[in-house]
Amino acid sequence: MNFVPIGYVRSNAVARKDCGELESVIEVLPEFEEGLYSIEQERELIILYIFHMSEGIALKVHPKGNPKNPLRGVFATRSPDRPNHIGMTAVTLLRRQGNLLYVKGLDALDGSPVIDIKPAVRMDQRPISQK
Ligand SMILES: C[S@@+](CC[C@H](N)C(=O)[O-])C[C@H]1O[C@@H](n2cnc3c(N)ncnc32)[C@H](O)[C@@H]1O
């Protein structure tokens, strides 16, 4: 498996608490810009990125990094310290300017490499059922 970054996150978020509702920019590399053709027609996008600042891999974690939260398997959480360091977030596309996508709701830190962008479809948004 060989993944290459298609772009990078530009965000003022420097810590977990800053992420989320901020407006961020995804700077798509020029060689991939053609792949953005007609993306303005979409409102909700899925962004796949790399947790490049992760401190490692842990198979059991305290959710939200809080030791008061009971340990859970990493695949039962959204922890950045996972084996393949892949993050996934649904964002709202605010506007596009050339190779720049202005988005809202991206919880990725500045400099996060982006490995894919795709429109959110109804299938992604099915209601989450309770156990
Ligand atoms: C709980 S994770 C969830 C990320 C994504 N929505 C997901 O579910 O895969 C979000 C947190 O990851 C951390 N984070 C974001 N980008 C990161 C990066 N590039 N490296 C390490 N940690 C990062 C931030 O602290 C952020 O609040």
PDB file of C-alpha atoms and ligand atoms in Angstrom:
ATOM      1  CA  MET A   1       0.000   0.000   0.000  1.00  0.00           C
ATOM      2  CA  ASN A   2       1.434   3.320  -1.035  1.00  0.00           C
ATOM      3  CA  PHE A   3      -0.449   6.441  -0.031  1.00  0.00           C
ATOM      4  CA  VAL A   4       0.676   9.872  -1.119  1.00  0.00           C
ATOM      5  CA  PRO A   5      -0.636  13.118   0.315  1.00  0.00           C
ATOM      6  CA  ILE A   6      -2.979  14.885  -2.109  1.00  0.00           C
ATOM      7  CA  GLY A   7      -2.764  18.019   0.036  1.00  0.00           C
ATOM      8  CA  TYR A   8      -2.379  19.463   3.508  1.00  0.00           C
ATOM      9  CA  VAL A   9      -4.609  20.988   6.170  1.00  0.00           C
ATOM     10  CA  ARG A  10      -4.041  24.661   6.949  1.00  0.00           C
ATOM     11  CA  SER A  11      -5.666  25.421  10.271  1.00  0.00           C
ATOM     12  CA  ASN A  12      -5.188  27.670  13.272  1.00  0.00           C
ATOM     13  CA  ALA A  13      -6.041  24.741  15.545  1.00  0.00           C
ATOM     14  CA  VAL A  14      -3.109  23.889  17.765  1.00  0.00           C
ATOM     15  CA  ALA A  15      -4.817  21.615  20.261  1.00  0.00           C
ATOM     16  CA  ARG A  16      -7.771  19.276  20.566  1.00  0.00           C
ATOM     17  CA  LYS A  17      -9.971  21.960  22.113  1.00  0.00           C
ATOM     18  CA  ASP A  18      -9.420  24.250  19.118  1.00  0.00           C
ATOM     19  CA  CYS A  19     -10.497  21.732  16.502  1.00  0.00           C
ATOM     20  CA  GLY A  20     -13.965  21.328  15.146  1.00  0.00           C
ATOM     21  CA  GLU A  21     -16.006  24.379  14.372  1.00  0.00           C
ATOM     22  CA  LEU A  22     -13.118  26.418  13.028  1.00  0.00           C
ATOM     23  CA  GLU A  23     -12.861  27.262   9.371  1.00  0.00           C
ATOM     24  CA  SER A  24      -9.892  25.407   7.906  1.00  0.00           C
ATOM     25  CA  VAL A  25      -8.338  25.289   4.495  1.00  0.00           C
ATOM     26  CA  ILE A  26      -7.346  22.170   2.611  1.00  0.00           C
ATOM     27  CA  GLU A  27      -4.566  23.024   0.197  1.00  0.00           C
ATOM     28  CA  VAL A  28      -4.655  20.477  -2.590  1.00  0.00           C
ATOM     29  CA  LEU A  29      -1.341  19.933  -4.369  1.00  0.00           C
ATOM     30  CA  PRO A  30      -1.287  21.321  -7.931  1.00  0.00           C
ATOM     31  CA  GLU A  31      -0.870  17.879  -9.501  1.00  0.00           C
ATOM     32  CA  PHE A  32      -4.226  16.803  -7.971  1.00  0.00           C
ATOM     33  CA  GLU A  33      -6.186  20.040  -8.544  1.00  0.00           C
ATOM     34  CA  GLU A  34      -7.935  18.665 -11.633  1.00  0.00           C
ATOM     35  CA  GLY A  35      -9.550  16.118  -9.319  1.00  0.00           C
ATOM     36  CA  LEU A  36     -11.477  18.975  -7.670  1.00  0.00           C
ATOM     37  CA  TYR A  37     -13.390  19.691 -10.859  1.00  0.00           C
ATOM     38  CA  SER A  38     -17.095  20.313  -9.982  1.00  0.00           C
ATOM     39  CA  ILE A  39     -16.594  19.712  -6.246  1.00  0.00           C
ATOM     40  CA  GLU A  40     -18.427  23.041  -5.614  1.00  0.00           C
ATOM     41  CA  GLN A  41     -21.639  21.122  -6.288  1.00  0.00           C
ATOM     42  CA  GLU A  42     -21.088  19.227  -3.040  1.00  0.00           C
ATOM     43  CA  ARG A  43     -21.848  20.575   0.410  1.00  0.00           C
ATOM     44  CA  GLU A  44     -20.715  17.803   2.730  1.00  0.00           C
ATOM     45  CA  LEU A  45     -17.356  16.119   2.202  1.00  0.00           C
ATOM     46  CA  ILE A  46     -15.494  13.289   3.898  1.00  0.00           C
ATOM     47  CA  ILE A  47     -11.844  14.080   4.544  1.00  0.00           C
ATOM     48  CA  LEU A  48      -9.339  11.303   5.161  1.00  0.00           C
ATOM     49  CA  TYR A  49      -6.101  12.468   6.708  1.00  0.00           C
ATOM     50  CA  ILE A  50      -3.063  11.291   8.615  1.00  0.00           C
ATOM     51  CA  PHE A  51      -2.579  11.887  12.345  1.00  0.00           C
ATOM     52  CA  HIS A  52       1.003  12.948  11.661  1.00  0.00           C
ATOM     53  CA  MET A  53       1.475  14.303  15.204  1.00  0.00           C
ATOM     54  CA  SER A  54       0.332  11.117  16.900  1.00  0.00           C
ATOM     55  CA  GLU A  55       2.628  10.062  19.698  1.00  0.00           C
ATOM     56  CA  GLY A  56       2.545   6.394  18.737  1.00  0.00           C
ATOM     57  CA  ILE A  57       0.288   3.380  18.645  1.00  0.00           C
ATOM     58  CA  ALA A  58      -1.754   2.058  21.550  1.00  0.00           C
ATOM     59  CA  LEU A  59      -4.177  -0.830  21.241  1.00  0.00           C
ATOM     60  CA  LYS A  60      -5.962   0.176  24.433  1.00  0.00           C
ATOM     61  CA  VAL A  61      -6.604   3.824  25.219  1.00  0.00           C
ATOM     62  CA  HIS A  62      -8.435   6.056  27.631  1.00  0.00           C
ATOM     63  CA  PRO A  63     -11.051   7.759  25.418  1.00  0.00           C
ATOM     64  CA  LYS A  64     -10.399  11.460  24.844  1.00  0.00           C
ATOM     65  CA  GLY A  65      -6.975  10.988  26.463  1.00  0.00           C
ATOM     66  CA  ASN A  66      -8.589  11.270  29.886  1.00  0.00           C
ATOM     67  CA  PRO A  67      -7.237   8.717  32.390  1.00  0.00           C
ATOM     68  CA  LYS A  68     -10.574   8.910  34.224  1.00  0.00           C
ATOM     69  CA  ASN A  69     -12.267   7.272  31.214  1.00  0.00           C
ATOM     70  CA  PRO A  70     -12.060   3.447  31.400  1.00  0.00           C
ATOM     71  CA  LEU A  71      -9.702   1.781  28.931  1.00  0.00           C
ATOM     72  CA  ARG A  72     -11.137   0.727  25.584  1.00  0.00           C
ATOM     73  CA  GLY A  73      -9.696  -1.018  22.540  1.00  0.00           C
ATOM     74  CA  VAL A  74      -8.429   1.551  20.055  1.00  0.00           C
ATOM     75  CA  PHE A  75     -10.893   0.327  17.415  1.00  0.00           C
ATOM     76  CA  ALA A  76     -13.722   1.167  19.802  1.00  0.00           C
ATOM     77  CA  THR A  77     -12.545   4.781  19.875  1.00  0.00           C
ATOM     78  CA  ARG A  78     -11.566   7.710  17.654  1.00  0.00           C
ATOM     79  CA  SER A  79      -8.058   7.918  19.133  1.00  0.00           C
ATOM     80  CA  PRO A  80      -5.308   9.343  16.882  1.00  0.00           C
ATOM     81  CA  ASP A  81      -2.854   6.756  18.292  1.00  0.00           C
ATOM     82  CA  ARG A  82      -4.086   3.948  16.040  1.00  0.00           C
ATOM     83  CA  PRO A  83      -2.063   1.511  13.924  1.00  0.00           C
ATOM     84  CA  ASN A  84      -2.526   3.302  10.596  1.00  0.00           C
ATOM     85  CA  HIS A  85      -2.963   6.842  11.956  1.00  0.00           C
ATOM     86  CA  ILE A  86      -5.882   7.538   9.619  1.00  0.00           C
ATOM     87  CA  GLY A  87      -8.400  10.217  10.588  1.00  0.00           C
ATOM     88  CA  MET A  88     -11.796  10.682   8.972  1.00  0.00           C
ATOM     89  CA  THR A  89     -14.026  13.719   9.343  1.00  0.00           C
ATOM     90  CA  ALA A  90     -17.206  14.955   7.683  1.00  0.00           C
ATOM     91  CA  VAL A  91     -16.948  18.658   6.884  1.00  0.00           C
ATOM     92  CA  THR A  92     -19.020  21.346   5.224  1.00  0.00           C
ATOM     93  CA  LEU A  93     -17.539  22.831   2.074  1.00  0.00           C
ATOM     94  CA  LEU A  94     -17.862  26.609   2.360  1.00  0.00           C
ATOM     95  CA  ARG A  95     -16.144  27.564  -0.887  1.00  0.00           C
ATOM     96  CA  ARG A  96     -13.403  26.660  -3.312  1.00  0.00           C
ATOM     97  CA  GLN A  97     -10.719  28.962  -4.621  1.00  0.00           C
ATOM     98  CA  GLY A  98      -8.574  27.114  -7.145  1.00  0.00           C
ATOM     99  CA  ASN A  99      -6.702  24.430  -5.236  1.00  0.00           C
ATOM    100  CA  LEU A 100      -7.962  25.682  -1.861  1.00  0.00           C
ATOM    101  CA  LEU A 101     -11.032  24.220  -0.163  1.00  0.00           C
ATOM    102  CA  TYR A 102     -12.458  26.278   2.702  1.00  0.00           C
ATOM    103  CA  VAL A 103     -14.234  23.919   5.063  1.00  0.00           C
ATOM    104  CA  LYS A 104     -15.962  23.968   8.442  1.00  0.00           C
ATOM    105  CA  GLY A 105     -15.822  21.243  11.062  1.00  0.00           C
ATOM    106  CA  LEU A 106     -12.422  19.739  10.321  1.00  0.00           C
ATOM    107  CA  ASP A 107     -10.787  18.420  13.506  1.00  0.00           C
ATOM    108  CA  ALA A 108      -7.339  17.963  11.931  1.00  0.00           C
ATOM    109  CA  LEU A 109      -4.310  19.871  13.163  1.00  0.00           C
ATOM    110  CA  ASP A 110      -2.353  22.244  10.963  1.00  0.00           C
ATOM    111  CA  GLY A 111      -0.115  20.387   8.533  1.00  0.00           C
ATOM    112  CA  SER A 112      -2.069  17.129   8.586  1.00  0.00           C
ATOM    113  CA  PRO A 113      -1.489  15.331   5.276  1.00  0.00           C
ATOM    114  CA  VAL A 114      -4.766  14.708   3.432  1.00  0.00           C
ATOM    115  CA  ILE A 115      -4.930  11.368   1.629  1.00  0.00           C
ATOM    116  CA  ASP A 116      -8.436  11.529   0.141  1.00  0.00           C
ATOM    117  CA  ILE A 117     -11.534  13.691  -0.272  1.00  0.00           C
ATOM    118  CA  LYS A 118     -14.920  12.362  -1.261  1.00  0.00           C
ATOM    119  CA  PRO A 119     -18.511  13.594  -1.137  1.00  0.00           C
ATOM    120  CA  ALA A 120     -20.584  12.423   1.788  1.00  0.00           C
ATOM    121  CA  VAL A 121     -23.474  10.302   0.542  1.00  0.00           C
ATOM    122  CA  ARG A 122     -26.707   9.251   2.179  1.00  0.00           C
ATOM    123  CA  MET A 123     -25.210   5.867   3.054  1.00  0.00           C
ATOM    124  CA  ASP A 124     -22.668   7.613   5.333  1.00  0.00           C
ATOM    125  CA  GLN A 125     -25.444   9.428   7.126  1.00  0.00           C
ATOM    126  CA  ARG A 126     -27.688   6.566   8.166  1.00  0.00           C
ATOM    127  CA  PRO A 127     -28.889   7.057  11.733  1.00  0.00           C
ATOM    128  CA  ILE A 128     -26.647   5.564  14.387  1.00  0.00           C
ATOM    129  CA  SER A 129     -28.636   2.911  16.198  1.00  0.00           C
ATOM    130  CA  GLN A 130     -28.232   2.351  19.925  1.00  0.00           C
ATOM    131  CA  LYS A 131     -27.236  -1.063  21.316  1.00  0.00           C
TER     132      LYS A 131
HETATM  133  C1  LIG B   1     -10.634  12.301  18.442  1.00  0.00           C
HETATM  134  S1  LIG B   1      -9.746  12.564  16.926  1.00  0.00           S
HETATM  135  C2  LIG B   1     -11.026  12.243  15.735  1.00  0.00           C
HETATM  136  C3  LIG B   1     -10.545  12.546  14.364  1.00  0.00           C
HETATM  137  C4  LIG B   1     -11.466  12.140  13.252  1.00  0.00           C
HETATM  138  N1  LIG B   1     -12.727  12.863  13.302  1.00  0.00           N
HETATM  139  C5  LIG B   1     -11.715  10.654  13.272  1.00  0.00           C
HETATM  140  O1  LIG B   1     -12.733  10.248  13.807  1.00  0.00           O
HETATM  141  O2  LIG B   1     -10.905   9.907  12.759  1.00  0.00           O
HETATM  142  C6  LIG B   1      -9.649  14.299  16.840  1.00  0.00           C
HETATM  143  C7  LIG B   1      -8.450  14.802  17.580  1.00  0.00           C
HETATM  144  O3  LIG B   1      -7.284  14.296  16.950  1.00  0.00           O
HETATM  145  C8  LIG B   1      -6.224  15.184  17.155  1.00  0.00           C
HETATM  146  N2  LIG B   1      -5.540  15.394  15.887  1.00  0.00           N
HETATM  147  C9  LIG B   1      -6.004  16.045  14.791  1.00  0.00           C
HETATM  148  N3  LIG B   1      -5.093  16.045  13.820  1.00  0.00           N
HETATM  149  C10 LIG B   1      -4.034  15.381  14.298  1.00  0.00           C
HETATM  150  C11 LIG B   1      -2.769  15.060  13.766  1.00  0.00           C
HETATM  151  N4  LIG B   1      -2.437  15.421  12.534  1.00  0.00           N
HETATM  152  N5  LIG B   1      -1.912  14.361  14.539  1.00  0.00           N
HETATM  153  C12 LIG B   1      -2.252  13.998  15.793  1.00  0.00           C
HETATM  154  N6  LIG B   1      -3.423  14.291  16.372  1.00  0.00           N
HETATM  155  C13 LIG B   1      -4.310  14.975  15.635  1.00  0.00           C
HETATM  156  C14 LIG B   1      -6.793  16.499  17.658  1.00  0.00           C
HETATM  157  O4  LIG B   1      -6.460  16.604  19.013  1.00  0.00           O
HETATM  158  C15 LIG B   1      -8.288  16.304  17.481  1.00  0.00           C
HETATM  159  O5  LIG B   1      -9.051  16.938  18.458  1.00  0.00           O
END
